């Protein structure tokens, strides 16, 4: 009986230790978080690290927070790093009629307010650049700067409504096939084939209605000059880290925003932060370290 009692006590002790260990492990899991945008759409986001300013990474068209995996481990050593899924992307909600740049800006605002961020540096890839502009307009007291990633090539209007319609037509007819060909033009031959294939397959798996709505809105705002006007009205510095796949007209952008600057990474493509993460991180680190 005594041995059974001792055995029972040992068992209870081990069970207690396992329970405590399990709770400790559970406390260490950094689960994704959810908040609601201005229109009630659930927005998924993740937070890593600590340190100000908070770096908020905003993905591009038909992407999501995963596209920043090459940056999160590096920058979370010194900064609080936030990645989010804009509405209609990743794990965020779809319950929105029109997926517009201002609405996406509200998604970013909701996340920053949920975290009570005081100083945020917005880092937007591709479509994430215009989204960052809209978010900065909504939160001038929180946003201290914007870093565009292969975006802001020429902010002033450069295409017509017919140009936009010609770009949209194939995707409206067969989104998967047209998007596959469209995304493929964003790479150079030197880019890792596995990365290229993953991005193409992932982006073409986007919800067509969301992708088409966002694409049309982004293009329309560029054509009618609203994108340029909002860029011109910014009160924070903007720096673009761009590939040399497409030209960046720095002087034209400075006509709108004198504080604009750009860093050009040679031999890179549209997904430079994924294809060349170490080189990109060095450039972004340098930009962040430069006083605004």
GROMACS .gro file of N, CA and C in nm, residues 101 130 154-168 214-230:
model
  102
  101UNK      N    1  -0.820   5.108  -5.218
  101UNK     CA    2  -0.702   5.151  -5.145
  101UNK      C    3  -0.739   5.219  -5.012
  130UNK      N    4   0.064   5.225  -5.228
  130UNK     CA    5  -0.055   5.310  -5.222
  130UNK      C    6  -0.139   5.288  -5.096
  154UNK      N    7   0.644   5.584  -6.078
  154UNK     CA    8   0.606   5.714  -6.134
  154UNK      C    9   0.464   5.739  -6.087
  155UNK      N   10   0.450   5.823  -5.986
  155UNK     CA   11   0.321   5.837  -5.919
  155UNK      C   12   0.220   5.915  -6.002
  156UNK      N   13   0.268   6.010  -6.082
  156UNK     CA   14   0.176   6.089  -6.164
  156UNK      C   15   0.111   6.000  -6.270
  157UNK      N   16  -0.010   6.036  -6.317
  157UNK     CA   17  -0.080   5.954  -6.416
  157UNK      C   18   0.002   5.931  -6.542
  158UNK      N   19   0.004   5.804  -6.588
  158UNK     CA   20   0.078   5.770  -6.709
  158UNK      C   21   0.001   5.677  -6.802
  159UNK      N   22  -0.119   5.638  -6.764
  159UNK     CA   23  -0.197   5.552  -6.852
  159UNK      C   24  -0.340   5.600  -6.858
  160UNK      N   25  -0.414   5.551  -6.957
  160UNK     CA   26  -0.552   5.593  -6.979
  160UNK      C   27  -0.648   5.486  -6.929
  161UNK      N   28  -0.777   5.520  -6.930
  161UNK     CA   29  -0.879   5.425  -6.891
  161UNK      C   30  -0.881   5.306  -6.986
  162UNK      N   31  -0.857   5.331  -7.114
  162UNK     CA   32  -0.855   5.220  -7.211
  162UNK      C   33  -0.738   5.127  -7.185
  163UNK      N   34  -0.625   5.182  -7.140
  163UNK     CA   35  -0.510   5.098  -7.103
  163UNK      C   36  -0.548   5.004  -6.989
  164UNK      N   37  -0.616   5.060  -6.889
  164UNK     CA   38  -0.657   4.979  -6.773
  164UNK      C   39  -0.756   4.871  -6.816
  165UNK      N   40  -0.849   4.907  -6.901
  165UNK     CA   41  -0.948   4.809  -6.947
  165UNK      C   42  -0.883   4.696  -7.025
  166UNK      N   43  -0.781   4.729  -7.103
  166UNK     CA   44  -0.709   4.625  -7.178
  166UNK      C   45  -0.634   4.531  -7.085
  167UNK      N   46  -0.583   4.584  -6.974
  167UNK     CA   47  -0.513   4.499  -6.877
  167UNK      C   48  -0.611   4.410  -6.801
  168UNK      N   49  -0.731   4.465  -6.772
  168UNK     CA   50  -0.829   4.391  -6.695
  168UNK      C   51  -0.901   4.284  -6.777
  214UNK      N   52  -0.954   4.519  -5.648
  214UNK     CA   53  -0.838   4.594  -5.602
  214UNK      C   54  -0.757   4.648  -5.720
  215UNK      N   55  -0.738   4.567  -5.823
  215UNK     CA   56  -0.661   4.607  -5.940
  215UNK      C   57  -0.728   4.726  -6.009
  216UNK      N   58  -0.860   4.717  -6.027
  216UNK     CA   59  -0.933   4.824  -6.095
  216UNK      C   60  -0.929   4.953  -6.014
  217UNK      N   61  -0.946   4.943  -5.883
  217UNK     CA   62  -0.945   5.062  -5.799
  217UNK      C   63  -0.808   5.129  -5.799
  218UNK      N   64  -0.702   5.048  -5.787
  218UNK     CA   65  -0.567   5.104  -5.785
  218UNK      C   66  -0.538   5.175  -5.917
  219UNK      N   67  -0.576   5.112  -6.030
  219UNK     CA   68  -0.553   5.173  -6.160
  219UNK      C   69  -0.634   5.299  -6.180
  220UNK      N   70  -0.761   5.296  -6.140
  220UNK     CA   71  -0.848   5.412  -6.158
  220UNK      C   72  -0.798   5.532  -6.080
  221UNK      N   73  -0.751   5.510  -5.958
  221UNK     CA   74  -0.702   5.620  -5.876
  221UNK      C   75  -0.572   5.678  -5.931
  222UNK      N   76  -0.496   5.595  -5.999
  222UNK     CA   77  -0.374   5.645  -6.065
  222UNK      C   78  -0.411   5.730  -6.186
  223UNK      N   79  -0.507   5.682  -6.264
  223UNK     CA   80  -0.548   5.751  -6.387
  223UNK      C   81  -0.609   5.887  -6.358
  224UNK      N   82  -0.699   5.893  -6.259
  224UNK     CA   83  -0.768   6.020  -6.234
  224UNK      C   84  -0.686   6.118  -6.150
  225UNK      N   85  -0.566   6.077  -6.111
  225UNK     CA   86  -0.477   6.168  -6.039
  225UNK      C   87  -0.493   6.168  -5.889
  226UNK      N   88  -0.588   6.091  -5.837
  226UNK     CA   89  -0.607   6.089  -5.692
  226UNK      C   90  -0.484   6.034  -5.620
  227UNK      N   91  -0.424   5.929  -5.677
  227UNK     CA   92  -0.305   5.869  -5.615
  227UNK      C   93  -0.193   5.972  -5.604
  228UNK      N   94  -0.174   6.051  -5.710
  228UNK     CA   95  -0.070   6.154  -5.709
  228UNK      C   96  -0.104   6.263  -5.608
  229UNK      N   97  -0.230   6.302  -5.602
  229UNK     CA   98  -0.271   6.406  -5.508
  229UNK      C   99  -0.248   6.364  -5.364
  230UNK      N  100  -0.285   6.241  -5.333
  230UNK     CA  101  -0.266   6.192  -5.196
  230UNK      C  102  -0.117   6.178  -5.162
   0.00000   0.00000   0.00000
